[in-house]
Amino acid sequence: MNSIILAWWQCSCKLPRSHPVTDIIVKVKGVLFDLDGTLIDTAPDLVQVLNQMLAIHSQPPVPYAIARNEVSNGALGLIKLGFGDTLSDIELEKLRLEFLACYVKNPCNKAKLFDGIEDLLKFLEKQNIKWGIVTNKPQAMTEPLLKSLGIFTRAGSVVSGDRLPERKPHPAPVLLGAKELRVSSNFCVYIGDAPRDIEAGRAAGMATIATSYGYIRANDNVKDWNATMIVRRPRGLKNAINHLNNNE
């Protein structure tokens, strides 16, 4: 086992077999993050809104451990989990709007940066590595959350889910993020906790990091996503970026 792969095991990161070391880019100039389950732990607030809605509609609550893993699929994913997947499109849209109206009132009650993320952002800023956020979350929910946590003005780009006609897994939002950072996509890394994140990043020509600490469904196998790297803990992201930079 060579020194790079050995180092990955030591820092709780894993290099998937489908991506040999020779595929790793030499210099990272920009880092783009997914939001929920990657940069910020938003599950407590989102699951609380879901269970409040279920109570209003005389439905049983969903256990947190189960609902948490659905958060990356947004409001519709949570609604289908709680209310079932037999609802009509009209019923789904009505519940979705109800969910968003409840959530937007207080999007940062319990939400917080994952442990180690603030240190990572400071590291990127110290190294003059530009960073931004590309999320499918609507702007009305994204910006208040980022402002509450004090990171909105620090991000070089914030691409919310309603800025473009396309959403992830389409690469357009990720490419827009790179453009706003003024960094070529082949010098960017996209980091996320869902298959669509990795698909979007790869389609944009970026190295990708899958965060297995995020909101992963029980039947999802992160290895199957074909990310450049897998990181098991938020604090492993700094080491991941250093390795992408060939800093052994």
mmCIF file of C-alpha atoms in Angstrom, residues 51-212:
data_model
loop_
_atom_site.group_PDB
_atom_site.id
_atom_site.type_symbol
_atom_site.label_atom_id
_atom_site.label_comp_id
_atom_site.label_asym_id
_atom_site.label_seq_id
_atom_site.Cartn_x
_atom_site.Cartn_y
_atom_site.Cartn_z
ATOM 1 C CA ASN A 51 -42.998 16.362 12.925
ATOM 2 C CA GLN A 52 -44.843 19.584 13.759
ATOM 3 C CA MET A 53 -46.663 19.290 10.438
ATOM 4 C CA LEU A 54 -47.437 15.633 11.034
ATOM 5 C CA ALA A 55 -48.942 16.504 14.415
ATOM 6 C CA ILE A 56 -51.121 19.205 12.835
ATOM 7 C CA HIS A 57 -52.370 16.655 10.304
ATOM 8 C CA SER A 58 -52.940 13.993 12.997
ATOM 9 C CA GLN A 59 -50.127 11.793 11.707
ATOM 10 C CA PRO A 60 -47.528 9.977 13.857
ATOM 11 C CA PRO A 61 -44.043 11.494 14.110
ATOM 12 C CA VAL A 62 -41.047 10.090 12.272
ATOM 13 C CA PRO A 63 -38.100 9.060 14.486
ATOM 14 C CA TYR A 64 -35.201 11.473 14.153
ATOM 15 C CA ALA A 65 -32.696 8.779 13.176
ATOM 16 C CA ILE A 66 -34.867 7.801 10.208
ATOM 17 C CA ALA A 67 -35.824 11.315 9.102
ATOM 18 C CA ARG A 68 -32.224 12.575 9.321
ATOM 19 C CA ASN A 69 -31.142 10.371 6.447
ATOM 20 C CA GLU A 70 -33.816 11.879 4.189
ATOM 21 C CA VAL A 71 -32.826 15.515 4.717
ATOM 22 C CA SER A 72 -30.595 15.677 1.631
ATOM 23 C CA ASN A 73 -33.693 15.028 -0.484
ATOM 24 C CA GLY A 74 -35.239 18.290 0.658
ATOM 25 C CA ALA A 75 -38.754 19.173 1.717
ATOM 26 C CA LEU A 76 -40.395 16.791 -0.750
ATOM 27 C CA GLY A 77 -38.294 13.883 0.447
ATOM 28 C CA LEU A 78 -39.250 14.548 4.056
ATOM 29 C CA ILE A 79 -42.917 15.027 3.191
ATOM 30 C CA LYS A 80 -43.047 11.731 1.305
ATOM 31 C CA LEU A 81 -41.347 10.034 4.233
ATOM 32 C CA GLY A 82 -43.880 11.383 6.718
ATOM 33 C CA PHE A 83 -47.072 11.435 4.663
ATOM 34 C CA GLY A 84 -46.399 8.556 2.275
ATOM 35 C CA ASP A 85 -45.714 8.532 -1.444
ATOM 36 C CA THR A 86 -49.301 8.114 -2.636
ATOM 37 C CA LEU A 87 -50.158 11.813 -2.473
ATOM 38 C CA SER A 88 -51.187 13.611 -5.645
ATOM 39 C CA ASP A 89 -48.968 16.310 -7.110
ATOM 40 C CA ILE A 90 -51.400 18.954 -5.872
ATOM 41 C CA GLU A 91 -51.338 17.552 -2.334
ATOM 42 C CA LEU A 92 -47.542 17.311 -2.376
ATOM 43 C CA GLU A 93 -47.151 20.905 -3.525
ATOM 44 C CA LYS A 94 -49.562 22.143 -0.857
ATOM 45 C CA LEU A 95 -47.633 20.315 1.857
ATOM 46 C CA ARG A 96 -44.319 21.491 0.428
ATOM 47 C CA LEU A 97 -45.387 25.126 0.612
ATOM 48 C CA GLU A 98 -46.653 24.577 4.144
ATOM 49 C CA PHE A 99 -43.314 23.027 5.097
ATOM 50 C CA LEU A 100 -41.291 25.882 3.599
ATOM 51 C CA ALA A 101 -43.485 28.507 5.266
ATOM 52 C CA CYS A 102 -42.865 26.896 8.650
ATOM 53 C CA TYR A 103 -39.141 26.384 8.120
ATOM 54 C CA VAL A 104 -38.312 29.821 6.752
ATOM 55 C CA LYS A 105 -39.610 31.460 9.944
ATOM 56 C CA ASN A 106 -36.690 30.036 11.901
ATOM 57 C CA PRO A 107 -34.165 28.149 9.764
ATOM 58 C CA CYS A 108 -31.398 28.327 12.348
ATOM 59 C CA ASN A 109 -32.911 27.258 15.651
ATOM 60 C CA LYS A 110 -30.636 24.252 16.178
ATOM 61 C CA ALA A 111 -28.634 24.229 12.943
ATOM 62 C CA LYS A 112 -24.866 24.552 13.251
ATOM 63 C CA LEU A 113 -21.681 24.025 11.302
ATOM 64 C CA PHE A 114 -20.449 20.468 11.573
ATOM 65 C CA ASP A 115 -17.539 20.082 13.979
ATOM 66 C CA GLY A 116 -14.323 21.043 12.233
ATOM 67 C CA ILE A 117 -15.942 23.046 9.430
ATOM 68 C CA GLU A 118 -15.091 26.465 10.870
ATOM 69 C CA ASP A 119 -11.446 25.406 11.167
ATOM 70 C CA LEU A 120 -11.593 24.153 7.578
ATOM 71 C CA LEU A 121 -12.975 27.452 6.279
ATOM 72 C CA LYS A 122 -10.263 29.379 8.116
ATOM 73 C CA PHE A 123 -7.659 27.039 6.637
ATOM 74 C CA LEU A 124 -8.984 27.617 3.111
ATOM 75 C CA GLU A 125 -9.020 31.374 3.621
ATOM 76 C CA LYS A 126 -5.475 31.333 5.017
ATOM 77 C CA GLN A 127 -4.309 29.324 2.006
ATOM 78 C CA ASN A 128 -6.108 31.723 -0.385
ATOM 79 C CA ILE A 129 -8.293 28.873 -1.610
ATOM 80 C CA LYS A 130 -11.635 30.327 -2.636
ATOM 81 C CA TRP A 131 -14.769 28.585 -1.399
ATOM 82 C CA GLY A 132 -18.481 28.715 -2.045
ATOM 83 C CA ILE A 133 -21.765 26.859 -1.703
ATOM 84 C CA VAL A 134 -23.920 25.137 -4.322
ATOM 85 C CA THR A 135 -27.193 23.803 -2.956
ATOM 86 C CA ASN A 136 -30.620 22.776 -4.207
ATOM 87 C CA LYS A 137 -32.097 24.615 -1.218
ATOM 88 C CA PRO A 138 -34.134 27.706 -2.260
ATOM 89 C CA GLN A 139 -32.567 31.124 -1.754
ATOM 90 C CA ALA A 140 -35.234 32.160 0.778
ATOM 91 C CA MET A 141 -34.074 29.332 3.028
ATOM 92 C CA THR A 142 -30.368 29.422 2.229
ATOM 93 C CA GLU A 143 -29.381 33.042 2.799
ATOM 94 C CA PRO A 144 -31.039 33.522 6.229
ATOM 95 C CA LEU A 145 -29.375 30.322 7.415
ATOM 96 C CA LEU A 146 -25.928 31.381 6.217
ATOM 97 C CA LYS A 147 -26.344 34.862 7.662
ATOM 98 C CA SER A 148 -27.433 33.447 11.029
ATOM 99 C CA LEU A 149 -24.269 31.363 11.148
ATOM 100 C CA GLY A 150 -22.096 34.283 10.054
ATOM 101 C CA ILE A 151 -20.678 32.754 6.877
ATOM 102 C CA PHE A 152 -22.764 34.339 4.100
ATOM 103 C CA THR A 153 -20.351 37.192 3.353
ATOM 104 C CA ARG A 154 -17.329 34.885 3.590
ATOM 105 C CA ALA A 155 -18.479 32.667 0.729
ATOM 106 C CA GLY A 156 -17.176 33.630 -2.695
ATOM 107 C CA SER A 157 -20.297 32.194 -4.310
ATOM 108 C CA VAL A 158 -23.705 31.031 -3.105
ATOM 109 C CA VAL A 159 -25.731 29.227 -5.761
ATOM 110 C CA SER A 160 -29.158 28.332 -4.388
ATOM 111 C CA GLY A 161 -31.530 25.860 -5.982
ATOM 112 C CA ASP A 162 -33.708 28.485 -7.654
ATOM 113 C CA ARG A 163 -31.000 30.639 -9.249
ATOM 114 C CA LEU A 164 -30.935 28.587 -12.442
ATOM 115 C CA PRO A 165 -33.522 26.523 -14.323
ATOM 116 C CA GLU A 166 -31.286 23.485 -13.701
ATOM 117 C CA ARG A 167 -30.573 21.883 -10.346
ATOM 118 C CA LYS A 168 -28.095 19.231 -9.281
ATOM 119 C CA PRO A 169 -27.342 16.615 -10.580
ATOM 120 C CA HIS A 170 -27.099 18.909 -13.613
ATOM 121 C CA PRO A 171 -23.608 20.463 -13.610
ATOM 122 C CA ALA A 172 -24.807 24.004 -14.430
ATOM 123 C CA PRO A 173 -25.121 25.206 -10.782
ATOM 124 C CA VAL A 174 -21.680 23.811 -9.924
ATOM 125 C CA LEU A 175 -20.150 25.430 -12.997
ATOM 126 C CA LEU A 176 -21.759 28.741 -12.030
ATOM 127 C CA GLY A 177 -20.206 28.439 -8.577
ATOM 128 C CA ALA A 178 -16.765 27.924 -10.112
ATOM 129 C CA LYS A 179 -17.311 30.857 -12.473
ATOM 130 C CA GLU A 180 -18.213 33.144 -9.570
ATOM 131 C CA LEU A 181 -15.101 32.001 -7.703
ATOM 132 C CA ARG A 182 -13.160 32.760 -10.909
ATOM 133 C CA VAL A 183 -11.568 29.329 -10.765
ATOM 134 C CA SER A 184 -11.419 26.854 -13.645
ATOM 135 C CA SER A 185 -13.500 23.772 -12.888
ATOM 136 C CA ASN A 186 -10.500 21.445 -13.209
ATOM 137 C CA PHE A 187 -8.936 23.252 -10.234
ATOM 138 C CA CYS A 188 -12.125 22.985 -8.153
ATOM 139 C CA VAL A 189 -13.348 20.337 -5.753
ATOM 140 C CA TYR A 190 -17.035 19.714 -5.124
ATOM 141 C CA ILE A 191 -17.984 18.217 -1.761
ATOM 142 C CA GLY A 192 -21.369 16.657 -0.986
ATOM 143 C CA ASP A 193 -23.308 13.930 0.768
ATOM 144 C CA ALA A 194 -25.631 12.721 -2.001
ATOM 145 C CA PRO A 195 -25.186 10.901 -5.335
ATOM 146 C CA ARG A 196 -26.445 13.957 -7.232
ATOM 147 C CA ASP A 197 -23.623 16.035 -5.700
ATOM 148 C CA ILE A 198 -20.950 13.694 -6.978
ATOM 149 C CA GLU A 199 -22.680 13.343 -10.346
ATOM 150 C CA ALA A 200 -22.852 17.127 -10.747
ATOM 151 C CA GLY A 201 -19.234 17.633 -9.726
ATOM 152 C CA ARG A 202 -17.940 14.910 -12.030
ATOM 153 C CA ALA A 203 -20.008 16.240 -14.949
ATOM 154 C CA ALA A 204 -18.473 19.671 -14.305
ATOM 155 C CA GLY A 205 -14.976 18.196 -14.571
ATOM 156 C CA MET A 206 -14.157 18.571 -10.879
ATOM 157 C CA ALA A 207 -12.592 16.297 -8.322
ATOM 158 C CA THR A 208 -15.261 15.225 -5.848
ATOM 159 C CA ILE A 209 -15.368 14.333 -2.169
ATOM 160 C CA ALA A 210 -18.271 12.350 -0.733
ATOM 161 C CA THR A 211 -19.011 13.063 2.923
ATOM 162 C CA SER A 212 -20.237 9.825 4.449
#
